[in-house]
PDB file of C-alpha atoms in Angstrom:
ATOM      1  CA  MET A   1     -34.720 -56.126   6.625  1.00 44.00           C
ATOM      2  CA  LYS A   2     -35.409 -52.639   8.011  1.00 46.00           C
ATOM      3  CA  LYS A   3     -32.148 -52.768   9.962  1.00 46.00           C
ATOM      4  CA  LEU A   4     -30.238 -53.743   6.823  1.00 42.00           C
ATOM      5  CA  VAL A   5     -31.725 -50.869   4.777  1.00 41.00           C
ATOM      6  CA  LEU A   6     -31.147 -48.401   7.619  1.00 44.00           C
ATOM      7  CA  SER A   7     -27.544 -49.589   7.982  1.00 46.00           C
ATOM      8  CA  ALA A   8     -26.984 -49.169   4.223  1.00 44.00           C
ATOM      9  CA  ILE A   9     -28.344 -45.587   4.326  1.00 47.00           C
ATOM     10  CA  VAL A  10     -26.148 -44.662   7.310  1.00 43.00           C
ATOM     11  CA  ALA A  11     -23.063 -46.213   5.684  1.00 45.00           C
ATOM     12  CA  THR A  12     -23.751 -44.419   2.384  1.00 43.00           C
ATOM     13  CA  THR A  13     -24.194 -41.084   4.188  1.00 44.00           C
ATOM     14  CA  LEU A  14     -20.967 -41.511   6.139  1.00 41.00           C
ATOM     15  CA  PHE A  15     -19.079 -42.498   3.000  1.00 44.00           C
ATOM     16  CA  ALA A  16     -20.444 -39.485   1.096  1.00 47.00           C
ATOM     17  CA  CYS A  17     -19.491 -37.067   3.879  1.00 47.00           C
ATOM     18  CA  GLY A  18     -16.027 -38.574   4.145  1.00 49.00           C
ATOM     19  CA  GLY A  19     -15.449 -38.114   0.426  1.00 46.00           C
ATOM     20  CA  LYS A  20     -16.345 -34.417   0.580  1.00 43.00           C
ATOM     21  CA  THR A  21     -13.819 -33.793   3.331  1.00 41.00           C
ATOM     22  CA  GLU A  22     -11.062 -35.434   1.320  1.00 41.00           C
ATOM     23  CA  LYS A  23     -11.960 -33.387  -1.765  1.00 40.00           C
ATOM     24  CA  THR A  24     -11.874 -30.161   0.256  1.00 40.00           C
ATOM     25  CA  GLU A  25      -8.459 -31.000   1.686  1.00 42.00           C
ATOM     26  CA  THR A  26      -7.161 -31.805  -1.796  1.00 39.00           C
ATOM     27  CA  ALA A  27      -8.577 -28.575  -3.213  1.00 41.00           C
ATOM     28  CA  THR A  28      -6.903 -26.580  -0.434  1.00 42.00           C
ATOM     29  CA  ALA A  29      -3.583 -28.317  -1.017  1.00 43.00           C
ATOM     30  CA  THR A  30      -3.667 -27.501  -4.744  1.00 46.00           C
ATOM     31  CA  ALA A  31      -4.251 -23.786  -4.025  1.00 53.00           C
ATOM     32  CA  ALA A  32      -0.504 -23.334  -3.409  1.00 73.00           C
ATOM     33  CA  PHE A  33       1.461 -20.742  -5.345  1.00 76.00           C
ATOM     34  CA  PRO A  34       3.154 -21.642  -8.615  1.00 83.00           C
ATOM     35  CA  ALA A  35       6.793 -22.690  -8.278  1.00 82.00           C
ATOM     36  CA  ASN A  36       7.972 -19.496 -10.003  1.00 87.00           C
ATOM     37  CA  ALA A  37       5.856 -17.113  -7.856  1.00 88.00           C
ATOM     38  CA  SER A  38       7.984 -14.511  -6.078  1.00 90.00           C
ATOM     39  CA  GLY A  39       5.266 -13.425  -3.630  1.00 93.00           C
ATOM     40  CA  TYR A  40       1.631 -12.403  -3.365  1.00 94.00           C
ATOM     41  CA  ASN A  41      -0.546  -9.268  -3.161  1.00 95.00           C
ATOM     42  CA  LEU A  42      -3.017  -8.119  -0.519  1.00 95.00           C
ATOM     43  CA  ASP A  43      -5.542  -5.340  -0.980  1.00 94.00           C
ATOM     44  CA  SER A  44      -5.918  -4.277   2.643  1.00 95.00           C
ATOM     45  CA  THR A  45      -3.235  -4.474   5.329  1.00 97.00           C
ATOM     46  CA  ALA A  46      -1.799  -2.524   8.242  1.00 97.00           C
ATOM     47  CA  ASN A  47       0.826  -1.156   5.837  1.00 98.00           C
ATOM     48  CA  THR A  48      -1.766   0.087   3.297  1.00 98.00           C
ATOM     49  CA  GLU A  49      -3.524   1.835   6.179  1.00 98.00           C
ATOM     50  CA  THR A  50      -0.188   3.328   7.284  1.00 98.00           C
ATOM     51  CA  LEU A  51       0.313   4.823   3.817  1.00 98.00           C
ATOM     52  CA  LYS A  52      -3.139   6.416   3.960  1.00 98.00           C
ATOM     53  CA  LYS A  53      -2.452   7.703   7.490  1.00 98.00           C
ATOM     54  CA  ILE A  54       0.894   9.189   6.423  1.00 98.00           C
ATOM     55  CA  ASN A  55      -0.757  11.047   3.538  1.00 97.00           C
ATOM     56  CA  ASP A  56      -3.628  12.334   5.675  1.00 97.00           C
ATOM     57  CA  LEU A  57      -1.258  13.539   8.388  1.00 97.00           C
ATOM     58  CA  ALA A  58       1.256  15.109   6.000  1.00 96.00           C
ATOM     59  CA  TRP A  59      -1.304  16.915   3.832  1.00 95.00           C
ATOM     60  CA  GLY A  60      -2.997  18.062   7.040  1.00 95.00           C
ATOM     61  CA  GLY A  61       0.268  19.620   8.247  1.00 94.00           C
ATOM     62  CA  ASP A  62       1.053  17.167  11.052  1.00 97.00           C
ATOM     63  CA  LEU A  63       4.496  16.324   9.712  1.00 97.00           C
ATOM     64  CA  LYS A  64       5.873  15.377  13.125  1.00 97.00           C
ATOM     65  CA  THR A  65       3.360  12.529  13.533  1.00 98.00           C
ATOM     66  CA  ALA A  66       3.647  11.489   9.866  1.00 98.00           C
ATOM     67  CA  ARG A  67       7.439  11.306  10.306  1.00 97.00           C
ATOM     68  CA  THR A  68       7.074   8.664  13.045  1.00 97.00           C
ATOM     69  CA  SER A  69       6.073   6.113  10.369  1.00 98.00           C
ATOM     70  CA  TYR A  70       9.561   6.299   8.799  1.00 98.00           C
ATOM     71  CA  VAL A  71      12.962   5.059   9.930  1.00 97.00           C
ATOM     72  CA  ASP A  72      15.460   7.841  10.650  1.00 96.00           C
ATOM     73  CA  SER A  73      17.472   7.097   7.502  1.00 96.00           C
ATOM     74  CA  ALA A  74      14.461   6.884   5.142  1.00 97.00           C
ATOM     75  CA  MET A  75      15.072   8.080   1.604  1.00 97.00           C
ATOM     76  CA  VAL A  76      12.554   9.313  -0.951  1.00 98.00           C
ATOM     77  CA  TYR A  77      12.888   9.243  -4.711  1.00 98.00           C
ATOM     78  CA  ASP A  78      10.736  12.218  -5.694  1.00 97.00           C
ATOM     79  CA  ASN A  79      10.293  11.891  -9.463  1.00 97.00           C
ATOM     80  CA  GLY A  80      13.663  10.142  -9.479  1.00 96.00           C
ATOM     81  CA  LYS A  81      15.505  12.695  -7.337  1.00 97.00           C
ATOM     82  CA  LYS A  82      16.940  11.124  -4.156  1.00 98.00           C
ATOM     83  CA  ILE A  83      16.149  13.198  -1.059  1.00 98.00           C
ATOM     84  CA  THR A  84      15.719  12.556   2.661  1.00 97.00           C
ATOM     85  CA  ILE A  85      12.264  12.088   4.124  1.00 96.00           C
ATOM     86  CA  ASP A  86      12.648  15.422   5.915  1.00 95.00           C
ATOM     87  CA  GLU A  87      13.451  17.203   2.637  1.00 97.00           C
ATOM     88  CA  ASN A  88      10.405  15.583   1.097  1.00 96.00           C
ATOM     89  CA  MET A  89       8.140  16.638   3.929  1.00 95.00           C
ATOM     90  CA  SER A  90       9.464  20.199   3.764  1.00 95.00           C
ATOM     91  CA  MET A  91       7.623  20.499   0.430  1.00 93.00           C
ATOM     92  CA  VAL A  92       4.344  20.374   2.362  1.00 94.00           C
ATOM     93  CA  THR A  93       5.598  23.293   4.462  1.00 94.00           C
ATOM     94  CA  LEU A  94       6.537  25.145   1.247  1.00 92.00           C
ATOM     95  CA  PHE A  95       3.056  24.584  -0.193  1.00 92.00           C
ATOM     96  CA  ALA A  96       1.454  25.856   3.016  1.00 93.00           C
ATOM     97  CA  SER A  97       3.671  28.967   3.015  1.00 93.00           C
ATOM     98  CA  LYS A  98       2.407  29.734  -0.513  1.00 91.00           C
ATOM     99  CA  GLY A  99      -1.226  29.295   0.600  1.00 93.00           C
ATOM    100  CA  ILE A 100      -1.632  25.925  -1.102  1.00 94.00           C
ATOM    101  CA  LYS A 101      -3.820  23.323   0.566  1.00 94.00           C
ATOM    102  CA  SER A 102      -3.333  19.650  -0.331  1.00 95.00           C
ATOM    103  CA  HIS A 103      -5.489  16.577   0.133  1.00 95.00           C
ATOM    104  CA  THR A 104      -5.691  13.005  -1.147  1.00 97.00           C
ATOM    105  CA  ASP A 105      -9.137  12.852  -2.741  1.00 97.00           C
ATOM    106  CA  SER A 106      -9.187   9.157  -3.615  1.00 97.00           C
ATOM    107  CA  TYR A 107      -7.156   6.019  -4.115  1.00 98.00           C
ATOM    108  CA  ASP A 108      -7.711   4.396  -7.490  1.00 97.00           C
ATOM    109  CA  ALA A 109      -5.713   1.376  -6.392  1.00 97.00           C
ATOM    110  CA  ILE A 110      -3.736   0.483  -3.299  1.00 98.00           C
ATOM    111  CA  TRP A 111      -2.188  -2.872  -2.473  1.00 98.00           C
ATOM    112  CA  GLU A 112       0.673  -4.530  -0.662  1.00 98.00           C
ATOM    113  CA  SER A 113       3.085  -6.952  -2.306  1.00 97.00           C
ATOM    114  CA  VAL A 114       4.669  -9.467   0.047  1.00 96.00           C
ATOM    115  CA  ASN A 115       7.773 -11.064  -1.421  1.00 95.00           C
ATOM    116  CA  ASN A 116       8.842 -14.593  -0.534  1.00 93.00           C
ATOM    117  CA  LYS A 117      12.373 -13.411   0.238  1.00 92.00           C
ATOM    118  CA  VAL A 118      13.938 -10.365   1.822  1.00 93.00           C
ATOM    119  CA  ASP A 119      15.516  -8.166  -0.862  1.00 93.00           C
ATOM    120  CA  GLU A 120      18.855  -6.324  -0.918  1.00 93.00           C
ATOM    121  CA  ILE A 121      17.539  -3.508   1.315  1.00 93.00           C
ATOM    122  CA  GLY A 122      16.141  -5.959   3.876  1.00 93.00           C
ATOM    123  CA  VAL A 123      12.503  -5.573   2.829  1.00 96.00           C
ATOM    124  CA  GLN A 124       9.766  -8.065   1.939  1.00 96.00           C
ATOM    125  CA  ASN A 125       6.757  -5.733   1.992  1.00 98.00           C
ATOM    126  CA  TYR A 126       5.986  -2.991  -0.514  1.00 98.00           C
ATOM    127  CA  VAL A 127       2.838  -0.869  -0.701  1.00 98.00           C
ATOM    128  CA  PHE A 128       1.791   0.657  -4.029  1.00 98.00           C
ATOM    129  CA  ALA A 129      -0.872   3.319  -4.543  1.00 98.00           C
ATOM    130  CA  TYR A 130      -2.373   5.318  -7.387  1.00 98.00           C
ATOM    131  CA  GLU A 131      -4.147   8.324  -5.954  1.00 97.00           C
ATOM    132  CA  HIS A 132      -5.724  11.629  -6.881  1.00 97.00           C
ATOM    133  CA  VAL A 133      -4.283  14.509  -4.875  1.00 97.00           C
ATOM    134  CA  SER A 134      -5.847  17.956  -5.060  1.00 96.00           C
ATOM    135  CA  PHE A 135      -3.922  21.191  -4.581  1.00 95.00           C
ATOM    136  CA  SER A 136      -5.893  24.395  -4.142  1.00 95.00           C
ATOM    137  CA  LYS A 137      -5.024  28.057  -3.764  1.00 93.00           C
ATOM    138  CA  GLY A 138      -7.834  30.571  -3.652  1.00 91.00           C
ATOM    139  CA  ASP A 139     -10.282  29.686  -6.387  1.00 92.00           C
ATOM    140  CA  LYS A 140      -7.743  27.590  -8.322  1.00 93.00           C
ATOM    141  CA  LYS A 141      -7.698  23.828  -7.880  1.00 94.00           C
ATOM    142  CA  ILE A 142      -5.706  21.178  -9.669  1.00 95.00           C
ATOM    143  CA  THR A 143      -5.723  17.423  -9.305  1.00 95.00           C
ATOM    144  CA  VAL A 144      -2.558  15.409  -9.754  1.00 95.00           C
ATOM    145  CA  ILE A 145      -2.348  11.650 -10.169  1.00 96.00           C
ATOM    146  CA  LEU A 146       0.359  10.432  -7.818  1.00 97.00           C
ATOM    147  CA  PHE A 147       1.958   6.997  -7.824  1.00 98.00           C
ATOM    148  CA  GLN A 148       3.598   5.983  -4.551  1.00 98.00           C
ATOM    149  CA  ALA A 149       5.639   2.916  -3.683  1.00 98.00           C
ATOM    150  CA  LEU A 150       6.786   2.442  -0.094  1.00 98.00           C
ATOM    151  CA  ALA A 151       9.176  -0.205   1.247  1.00 98.00           C
ATOM    152  CA  PHE A 152       8.226  -1.322   4.770  1.00 98.00           C
ATOM    153  CA  ASN A 153      10.537  -3.081   7.225  1.00 97.00           C
ATOM    154  CA  LYS A 154       9.361  -5.822   9.616  1.00 95.00           C
ATOM    155  CA  GLU A 155       8.476  -3.210  12.244  1.00 96.00           C
ATOM    156  CA  GLY A 156       6.033  -1.508   9.867  1.00 97.00           C
ATOM    157  CA  LYS A 157       8.253   1.535   9.245  1.00 98.00           C
ATOM    158  CA  VAL A 158       8.982   3.003   5.818  1.00 98.00           C
ATOM    159  CA  VAL A 159      12.622   2.704   4.720  1.00 98.00           C
ATOM    160  CA  LYS A 160      12.256   3.950   1.123  1.00 98.00           C
ATOM    161  CA  GLU A 161       9.589   5.786  -0.820  1.00 98.00           C
ATOM    162  CA  TRP A 162       9.156   6.455  -4.523  1.00 98.00           C
ATOM    163  CA  ASP A 163       6.764   9.214  -5.662  1.00 98.00           C
ATOM    164  CA  VAL A 164       5.993   9.822  -9.322  1.00 98.00           C
ATOM    165  CA  TYR A 165       3.701  12.622 -10.540  1.00 96.00           C
ATOM    166  CA  ASP A 166       3.448  15.413 -13.114  1.00 93.00           C
ATOM    167  CA  THR A 167       4.785  18.670 -11.657  1.00 89.00           C
ATOM    168  CA  SER A 168       3.722  21.030 -14.460  1.00 88.00           C
ATOM    169  CA  ALA A 169       0.380  22.016 -12.936  1.00 84.00           C
ATOM    170  CA  LEU A 170       1.965  22.541  -9.515  1.00 85.00           C
ATOM    171  CA  ALA A 171       4.352  25.125 -10.940  1.00 83.00           C
ATOM    172  CA  GLU A 172       1.374  27.340 -11.796  1.00 80.00           C
ATOM    173  CA  LEU A 173       0.082  27.271  -8.214  1.00 82.00           C
ATOM    174  CA  LEU A 174       3.517  28.035  -6.772  1.00 79.00           C
ATOM    175  CA  LYS A 175       3.785  31.337  -8.685  1.00 77.00           C
TER     176      LYS A 175
END
């Protein structure tokens, strides 16, 4: 009788454990993306770190190293105006020549979107960031909210960048 009860307990335990495994596999299988999903977002990636590195290097004046994160033909849309990456980076040199120091104070949000398909410019990965950038000259300091979107190729290099910010406060510092 003891053997029969012990066998029943062992069989019940094995059956219960087997059921849990099947439920877990089913739950994992149902975690797939919806049929109409075009991609997914990640909050921390090598590309989000590259964006932060680019900003730190550029604002710190190391434009040569910051430039290595871009392809040679990279274009920037600075508040909608299409310019080369070198023209964009020359603004940092202009600020420095006017005695203006720049720094990214914080990132309100930064994430990478990974699309399911390569788009018309050959990109699947885009990094987006909302950040607070401070500009100071003497005892004057302003903070600008900057939105950046960067298109990364498979090699982790930026091919296009979009920067959107309010320039009105910067005009005062440039005088």
